[in-house]
Coordinates of C-alpha atoms in Angstrom, one line a residue:
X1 CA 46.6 151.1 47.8
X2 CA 44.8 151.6 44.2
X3 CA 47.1 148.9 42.6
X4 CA 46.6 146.6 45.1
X5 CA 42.6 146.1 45.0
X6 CA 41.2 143.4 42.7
X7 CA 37.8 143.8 40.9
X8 CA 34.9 140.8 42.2
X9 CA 35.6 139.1 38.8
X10 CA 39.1 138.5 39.9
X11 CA 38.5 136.9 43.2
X12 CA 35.6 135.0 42.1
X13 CA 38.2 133.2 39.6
X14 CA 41.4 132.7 41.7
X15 CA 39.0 131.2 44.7
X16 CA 36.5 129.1 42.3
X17 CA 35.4 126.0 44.2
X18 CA 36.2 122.7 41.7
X19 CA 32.7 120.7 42.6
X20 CA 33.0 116.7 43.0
X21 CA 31.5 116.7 39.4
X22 CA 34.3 119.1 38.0
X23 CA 36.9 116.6 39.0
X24 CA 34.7 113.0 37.8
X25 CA 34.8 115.3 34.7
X26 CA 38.3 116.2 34.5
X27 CA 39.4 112.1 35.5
X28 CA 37.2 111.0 32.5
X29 CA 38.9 113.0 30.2
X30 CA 42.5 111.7 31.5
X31 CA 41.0 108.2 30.6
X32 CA 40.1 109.2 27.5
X33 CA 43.3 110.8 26.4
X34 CA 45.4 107.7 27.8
X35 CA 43.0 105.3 25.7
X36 CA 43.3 106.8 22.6
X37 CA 47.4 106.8 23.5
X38 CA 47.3 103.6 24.2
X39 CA 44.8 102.7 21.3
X40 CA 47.4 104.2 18.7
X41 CA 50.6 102.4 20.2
X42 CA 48.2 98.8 20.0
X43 CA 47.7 100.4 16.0
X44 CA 51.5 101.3 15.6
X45 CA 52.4 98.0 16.9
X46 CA 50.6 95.8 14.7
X47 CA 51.5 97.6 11.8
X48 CA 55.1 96.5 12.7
X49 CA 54.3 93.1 13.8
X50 CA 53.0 92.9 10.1
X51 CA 55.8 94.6 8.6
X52 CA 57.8 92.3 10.4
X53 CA 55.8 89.3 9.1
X54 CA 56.3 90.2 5.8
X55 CA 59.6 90.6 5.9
X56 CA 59.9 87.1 7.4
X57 CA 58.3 85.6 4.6
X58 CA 59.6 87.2 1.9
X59 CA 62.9 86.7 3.4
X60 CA 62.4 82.8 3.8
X61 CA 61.3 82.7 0.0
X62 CA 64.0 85.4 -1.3
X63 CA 66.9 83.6 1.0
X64 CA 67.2 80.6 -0.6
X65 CA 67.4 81.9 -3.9
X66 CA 69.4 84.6 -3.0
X67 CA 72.1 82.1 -1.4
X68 CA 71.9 79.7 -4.8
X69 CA 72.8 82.1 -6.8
X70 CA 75.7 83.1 -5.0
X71 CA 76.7 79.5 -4.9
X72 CA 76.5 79.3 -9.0
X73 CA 77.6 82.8 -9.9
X74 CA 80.1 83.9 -7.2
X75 CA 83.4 83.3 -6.6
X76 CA 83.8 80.8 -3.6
X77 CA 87.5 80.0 -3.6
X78 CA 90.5 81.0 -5.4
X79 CA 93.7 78.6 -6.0
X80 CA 96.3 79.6 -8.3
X81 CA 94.5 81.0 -11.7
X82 CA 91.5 78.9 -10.9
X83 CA 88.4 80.5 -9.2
X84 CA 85.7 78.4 -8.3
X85 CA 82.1 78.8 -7.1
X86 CA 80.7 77.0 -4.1
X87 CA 78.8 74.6 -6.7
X88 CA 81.7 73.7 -8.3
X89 CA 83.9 73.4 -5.0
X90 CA 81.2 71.6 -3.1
X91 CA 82.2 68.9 -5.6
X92 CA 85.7 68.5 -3.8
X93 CA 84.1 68.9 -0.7
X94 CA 81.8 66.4 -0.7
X95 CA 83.3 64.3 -2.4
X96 CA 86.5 64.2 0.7
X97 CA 83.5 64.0 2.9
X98 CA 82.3 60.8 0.9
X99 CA 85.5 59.3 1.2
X100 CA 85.7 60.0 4.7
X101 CA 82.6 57.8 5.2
X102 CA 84.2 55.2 3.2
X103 CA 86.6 54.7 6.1
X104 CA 85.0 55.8 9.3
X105 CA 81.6 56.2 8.6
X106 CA 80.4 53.5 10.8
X107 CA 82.6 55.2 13.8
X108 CA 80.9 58.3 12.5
X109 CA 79.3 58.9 16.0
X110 CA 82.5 58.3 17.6
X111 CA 83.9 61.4 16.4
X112 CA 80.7 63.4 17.1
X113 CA 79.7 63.7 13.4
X114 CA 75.8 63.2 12.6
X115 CA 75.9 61.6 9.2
X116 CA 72.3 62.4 9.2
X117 CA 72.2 66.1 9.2
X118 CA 73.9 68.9 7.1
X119 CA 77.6 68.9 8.1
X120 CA 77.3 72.6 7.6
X121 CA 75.4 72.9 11.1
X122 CA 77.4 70.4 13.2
X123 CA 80.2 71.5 15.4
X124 CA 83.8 69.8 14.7
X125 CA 86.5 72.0 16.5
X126 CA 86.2 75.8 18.4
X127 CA 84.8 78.0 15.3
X128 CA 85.0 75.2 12.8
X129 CA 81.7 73.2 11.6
X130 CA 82.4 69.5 10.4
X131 CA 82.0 71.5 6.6
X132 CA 84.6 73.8 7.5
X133 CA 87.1 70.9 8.0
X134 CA 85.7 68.8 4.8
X135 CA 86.1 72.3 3.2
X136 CA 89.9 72.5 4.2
X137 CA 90.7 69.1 3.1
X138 CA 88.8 69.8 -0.2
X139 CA 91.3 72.5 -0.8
X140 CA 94.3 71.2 -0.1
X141 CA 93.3 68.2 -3.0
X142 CA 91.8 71.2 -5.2
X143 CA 95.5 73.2 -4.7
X144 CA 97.1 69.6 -6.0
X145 CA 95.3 69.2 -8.9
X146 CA 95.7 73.3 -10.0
X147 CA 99.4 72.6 -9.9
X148 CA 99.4 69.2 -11.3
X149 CA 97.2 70.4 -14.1
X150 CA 99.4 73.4 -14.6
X151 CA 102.6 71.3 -14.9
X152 CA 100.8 68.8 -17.3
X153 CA 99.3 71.9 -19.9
X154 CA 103.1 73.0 -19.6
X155 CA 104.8 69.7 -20.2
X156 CA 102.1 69.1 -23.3
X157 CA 100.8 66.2 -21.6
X158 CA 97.7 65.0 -23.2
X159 CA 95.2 62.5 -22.0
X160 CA 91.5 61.6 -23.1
X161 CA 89.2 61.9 -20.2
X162 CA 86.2 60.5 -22.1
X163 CA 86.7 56.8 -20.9
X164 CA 87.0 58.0 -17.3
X165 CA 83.9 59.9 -17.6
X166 CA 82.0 57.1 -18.9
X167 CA 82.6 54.8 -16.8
X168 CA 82.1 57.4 -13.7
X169 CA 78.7 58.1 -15.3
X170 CA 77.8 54.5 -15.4
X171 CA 78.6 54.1 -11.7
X172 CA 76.6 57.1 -11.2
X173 CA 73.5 55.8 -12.9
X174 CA 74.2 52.5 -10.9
X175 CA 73.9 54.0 -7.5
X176 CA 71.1 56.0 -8.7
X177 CA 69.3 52.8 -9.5
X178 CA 69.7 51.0 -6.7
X179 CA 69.0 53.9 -4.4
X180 CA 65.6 54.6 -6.4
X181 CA 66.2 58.2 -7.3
X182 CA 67.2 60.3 -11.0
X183 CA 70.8 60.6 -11.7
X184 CA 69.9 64.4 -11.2
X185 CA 68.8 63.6 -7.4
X186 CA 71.1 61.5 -6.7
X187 CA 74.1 64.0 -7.6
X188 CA 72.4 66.5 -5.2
X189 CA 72.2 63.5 -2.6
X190 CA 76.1 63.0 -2.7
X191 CA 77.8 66.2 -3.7
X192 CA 75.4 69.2 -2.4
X193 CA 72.5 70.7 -2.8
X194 CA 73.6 73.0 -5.7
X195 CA 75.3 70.0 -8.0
X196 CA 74.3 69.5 -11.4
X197 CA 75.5 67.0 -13.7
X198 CA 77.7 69.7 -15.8
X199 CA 79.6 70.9 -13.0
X200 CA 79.8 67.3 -12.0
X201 CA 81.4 66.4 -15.0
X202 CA 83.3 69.6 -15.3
X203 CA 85.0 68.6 -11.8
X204 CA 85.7 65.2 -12.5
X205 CA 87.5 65.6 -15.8
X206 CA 89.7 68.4 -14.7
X207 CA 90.2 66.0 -11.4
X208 CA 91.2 62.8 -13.5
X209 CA 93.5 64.8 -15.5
X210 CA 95.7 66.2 -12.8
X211 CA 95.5 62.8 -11.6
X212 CA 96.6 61.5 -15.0
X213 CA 99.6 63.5 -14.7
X214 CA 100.5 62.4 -11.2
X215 CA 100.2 58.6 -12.7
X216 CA 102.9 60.4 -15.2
X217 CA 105.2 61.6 -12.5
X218 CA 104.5 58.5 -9.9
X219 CA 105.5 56.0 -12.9
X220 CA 108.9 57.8 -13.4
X221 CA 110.5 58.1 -9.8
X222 CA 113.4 55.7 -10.0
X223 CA 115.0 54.3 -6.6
X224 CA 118.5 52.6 -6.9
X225 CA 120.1 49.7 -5.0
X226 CA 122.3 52.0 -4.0
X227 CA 120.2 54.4 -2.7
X228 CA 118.8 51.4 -0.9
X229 CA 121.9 50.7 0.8
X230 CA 123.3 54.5 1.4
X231 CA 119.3 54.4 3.3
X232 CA 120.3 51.5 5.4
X233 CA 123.7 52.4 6.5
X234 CA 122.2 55.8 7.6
X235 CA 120.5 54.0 10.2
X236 CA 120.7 50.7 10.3
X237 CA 119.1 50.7 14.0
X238 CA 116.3 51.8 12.1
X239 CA 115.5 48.4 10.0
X240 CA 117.8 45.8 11.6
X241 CA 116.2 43.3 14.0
X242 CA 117.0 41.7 17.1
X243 CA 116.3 38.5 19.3
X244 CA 116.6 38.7 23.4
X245 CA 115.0 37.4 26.3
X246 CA 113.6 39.6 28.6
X247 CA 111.7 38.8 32.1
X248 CA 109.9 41.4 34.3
X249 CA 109.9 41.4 38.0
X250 CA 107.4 43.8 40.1
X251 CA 107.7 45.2 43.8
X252 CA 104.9 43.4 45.6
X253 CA 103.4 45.9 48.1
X254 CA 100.0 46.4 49.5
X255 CA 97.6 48.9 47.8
X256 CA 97.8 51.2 50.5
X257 CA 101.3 50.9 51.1
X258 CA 103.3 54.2 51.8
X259 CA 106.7 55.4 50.3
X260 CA 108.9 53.2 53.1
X261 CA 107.0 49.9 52.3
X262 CA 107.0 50.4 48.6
X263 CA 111.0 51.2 48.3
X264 CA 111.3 47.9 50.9
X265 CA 109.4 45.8 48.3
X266 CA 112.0 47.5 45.1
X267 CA 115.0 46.4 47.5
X268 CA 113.5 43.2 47.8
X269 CA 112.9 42.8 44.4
X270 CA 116.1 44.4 43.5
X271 CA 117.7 41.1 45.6
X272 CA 115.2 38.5 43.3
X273 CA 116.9 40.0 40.1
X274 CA 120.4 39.9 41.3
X275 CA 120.1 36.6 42.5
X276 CA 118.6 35.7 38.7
X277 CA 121.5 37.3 37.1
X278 CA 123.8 35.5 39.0
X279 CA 122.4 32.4 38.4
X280 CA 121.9 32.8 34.6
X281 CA 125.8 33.9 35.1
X282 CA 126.8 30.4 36.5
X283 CA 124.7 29.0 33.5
X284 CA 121.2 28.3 34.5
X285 CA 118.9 28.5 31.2
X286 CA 116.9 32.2 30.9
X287 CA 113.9 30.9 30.7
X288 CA 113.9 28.2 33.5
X289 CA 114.7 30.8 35.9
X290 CA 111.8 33.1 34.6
X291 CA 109.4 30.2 35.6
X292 CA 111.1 30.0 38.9
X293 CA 111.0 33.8 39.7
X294 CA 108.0 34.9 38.2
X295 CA 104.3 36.0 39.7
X296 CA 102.2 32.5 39.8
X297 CA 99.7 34.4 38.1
X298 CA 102.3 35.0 35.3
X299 CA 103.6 31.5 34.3
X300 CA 101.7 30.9 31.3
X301 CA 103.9 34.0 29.9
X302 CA 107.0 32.0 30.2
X303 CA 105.9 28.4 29.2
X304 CA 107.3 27.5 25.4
X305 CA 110.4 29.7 25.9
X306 CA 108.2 32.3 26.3
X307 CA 110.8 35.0 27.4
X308 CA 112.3 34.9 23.9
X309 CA 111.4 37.0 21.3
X310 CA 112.8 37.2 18.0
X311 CA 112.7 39.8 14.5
X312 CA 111.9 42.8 16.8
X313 CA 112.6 46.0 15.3
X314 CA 114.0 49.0 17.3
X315 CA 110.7 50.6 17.5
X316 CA 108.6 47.7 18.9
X317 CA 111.3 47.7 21.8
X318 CA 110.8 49.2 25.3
X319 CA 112.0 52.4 25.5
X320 CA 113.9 51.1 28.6
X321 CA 116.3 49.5 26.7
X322 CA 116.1 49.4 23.1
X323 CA 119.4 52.1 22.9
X324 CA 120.7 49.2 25.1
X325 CA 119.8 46.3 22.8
X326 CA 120.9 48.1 19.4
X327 CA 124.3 49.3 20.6
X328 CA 127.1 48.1 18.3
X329 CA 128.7 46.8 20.9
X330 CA 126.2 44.0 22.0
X331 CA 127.1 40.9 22.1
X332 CA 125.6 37.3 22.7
X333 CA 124.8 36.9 26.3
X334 CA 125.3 40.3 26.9
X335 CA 122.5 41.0 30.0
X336 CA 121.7 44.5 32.0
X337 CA 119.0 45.1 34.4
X338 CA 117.0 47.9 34.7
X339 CA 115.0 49.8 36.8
X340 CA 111.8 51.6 36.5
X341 CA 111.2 54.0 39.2
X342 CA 107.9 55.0 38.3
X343 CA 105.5 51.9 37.7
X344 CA 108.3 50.0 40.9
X345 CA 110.0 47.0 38.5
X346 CA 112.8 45.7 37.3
X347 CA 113.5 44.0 34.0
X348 CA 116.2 41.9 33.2
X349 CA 117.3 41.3 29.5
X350 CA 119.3 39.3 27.8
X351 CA 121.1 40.2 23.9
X352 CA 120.8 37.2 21.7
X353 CA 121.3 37.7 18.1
X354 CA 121.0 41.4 15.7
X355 CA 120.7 41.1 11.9
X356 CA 119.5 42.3 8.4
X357 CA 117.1 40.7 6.8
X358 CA 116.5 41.6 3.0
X359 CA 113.2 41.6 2.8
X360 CA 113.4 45.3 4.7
X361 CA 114.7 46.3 0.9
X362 CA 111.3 46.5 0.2
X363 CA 110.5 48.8 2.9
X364 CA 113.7 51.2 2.5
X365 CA 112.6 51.5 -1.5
X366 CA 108.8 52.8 -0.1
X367 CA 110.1 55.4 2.1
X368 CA 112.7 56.2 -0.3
X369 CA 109.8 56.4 -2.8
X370 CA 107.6 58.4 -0.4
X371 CA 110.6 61.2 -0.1
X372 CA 111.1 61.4 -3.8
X373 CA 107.6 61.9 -4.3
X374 CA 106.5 64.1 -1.7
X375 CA 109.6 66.1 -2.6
X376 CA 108.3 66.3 -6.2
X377 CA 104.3 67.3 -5.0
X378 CA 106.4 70.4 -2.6
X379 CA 108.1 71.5 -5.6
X380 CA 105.2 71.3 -8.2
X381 CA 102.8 73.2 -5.0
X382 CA 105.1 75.9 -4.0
X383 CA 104.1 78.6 -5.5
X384 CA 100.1 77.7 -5.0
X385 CA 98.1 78.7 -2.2
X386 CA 94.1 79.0 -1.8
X387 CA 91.9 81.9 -0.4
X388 CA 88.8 81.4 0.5
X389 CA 86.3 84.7 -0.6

């Protein structure tokens, strides 16, 4: 039982009585402890809100200049053998956006485009600012003039740019004026904030010499009479005109009518437009009847031989019947009735005269044209695409 007995000492310490002031003690030192923790997070916290502050401003000082000088010195876009920097492309850019003004800037809004703000922070499609889409168009002119400007240095066409540039420069200095601001300003104002007047010039001159070229290449496309007439006879529904009467007769139903009424009022009409065809059979002038069958509220259509109309080509014909009109069968007085199922009318027509006219010539030579040369600008841009870095 030796090992078992426990000095005074002992027991005194494993039974010691903790007093009300041992444990006012003990809570003030937990205080303590959790205010200097919570003293040294406040410390460690605004040491990073600082850090962070300075980081901020150095970053909205540094980011600017950081970003212009990869605009001047980096490569922004690559077509062919040309790679240009954003300051030099934001010349093609902006100057597609300009144009773009030029023809819907007052329906600006109507497309959702700010003309007040930077086009770089305005939304145009899913994923694809307004700049974005300026941008694209910019690069499909820039891929033009790389291969125009290519074919020209191979051909050994020359042309003096000088008198292009000066007069661009005087228009420049023009607009400056009246706008109140420095030429320098001014060129940030209309093509970006990185422009300067020698990229400016740079741009245009190597612009208005691919342009030059195209002049060239425009000037030289020949179109034959020939060609002209192998065009027509292609398809001549496709330039020849024609003159018919037409009238149009609707189901009258109620608003709320259901399926029964509404195919009661087509029979109906269906019976009206019979009874016209007959009677235009045994006769009776187009147009009379028209005045006689139509809607009171549609008279005024038909007054002055109104349900004639002449020197209509195949594409300002319904759909209906314009197959029906231009068949190479028709004849004068030829007349058919048809049906429309959907919108519940009928519409009788009448085949009056088809013809040539010359004047088209000048029409078949523009398209003919416009195939020769766009054929010439696939050829010339084959080989070129654009990547963007």
């Amino acid at each position: 039982m030796k090992n078992k007995e426990k000095n005074a000492s002992e027991v005194t310490e494993e039974k010691k009585i903790v007093t009300r002031y041992d444990r006012k003690m003990e809570e003030r030192k937990k205080a303590e402890e959790k205010a200097k923790r919570e003293d040294r997070r406040f410390r460690i916290g605004c040491v990073i809100v600082a850090v962070l502050v300075v980081v901020f401003l150095a970053y909205s000082v540094i980011s600017p200049i950081v970003k212009k000088y990869a605009a001047v010195n980096s490569v922004y876009i690559t077509v062919g053998d040309y790679a240009l920097t954003q300051q030099e492309f934001d010349v093609y850019t902006y100057t597609v956006y300009n144009e773009w003004l030029e023809y819907y800037g007052s329906y600006a809004s109507l497309f959702g485009l700010d003309t007040s703000t930077d086009i770089a922070n305005q939304t145009y499609s899913d994923g694809m600012t307004w700049k974005d889409y300026f941008e694209a168009e910019a690069a499909e002119v820039l891929l033009e003039y790389a291969a125009l400007t290519d074919a020209a240095n191979e051909a050994g066409f020359e042309y003096d740019t000088d008198a292009d540039y000066e007069d661009f420069l005087a228009s420049v200095e023009e607009a400056a004026e009246e706008e109140g601001l420095t030429v320098s300003a001014y060129y940030k104002e209309a093509y970006g904030q990185y422009a300067t007047a020698q990229v400016i010039e740079e741009q245009y001159r190597f612009s208005v010499y691919a342009a030059s070229y195209y002049d060239e290449l425009y000037a030289g496309i020949e179109v034959t009479d020939e060609e002209i007439v192998e065009e027509y006879q292609a398809d001549p529904s496709a330039y020849d005109y024609v003159d018919y009467r037409v009238f149009t007769l609707s189901a009258e139903y109620e608003e709320d009518a259901d399926e029964a009424a509404i195919t009661a009022a087509m029979e109906e009409a269906k019976a009206l437009v019979d009874e016209f065809a007959e009677r235009l059979a045994d006769g009776e002038d187009f147009n009379e009847l028209c005045l006689e069958y139509c809607a009171e509220d549609d008279t005024s259509s038909y007054e002055d031989d109104g349900s004639l109309l002449e020197g209509v080509r195949y594409s300002g014909v319904s759909s209906d019947y314009a197959d029906w009109l231009f068949d190479d069968s028709r004849e004068e007085g030829d007349t058919e009735i048809f049906e429309d199922e959907e919108s519940y009318y009928y519409t009788i027509v009448m085949f009056v005269d088809r013809y040539y006219d010359t004047e088209i010539n000048d029409e078949i030579y523009s398209n003919i044209f416009d195939e020769k040369l766009d054929a010439l600008m696939e050829e010339l841009t084959a080989d070129y695409s654009y990547t963007f870095s």
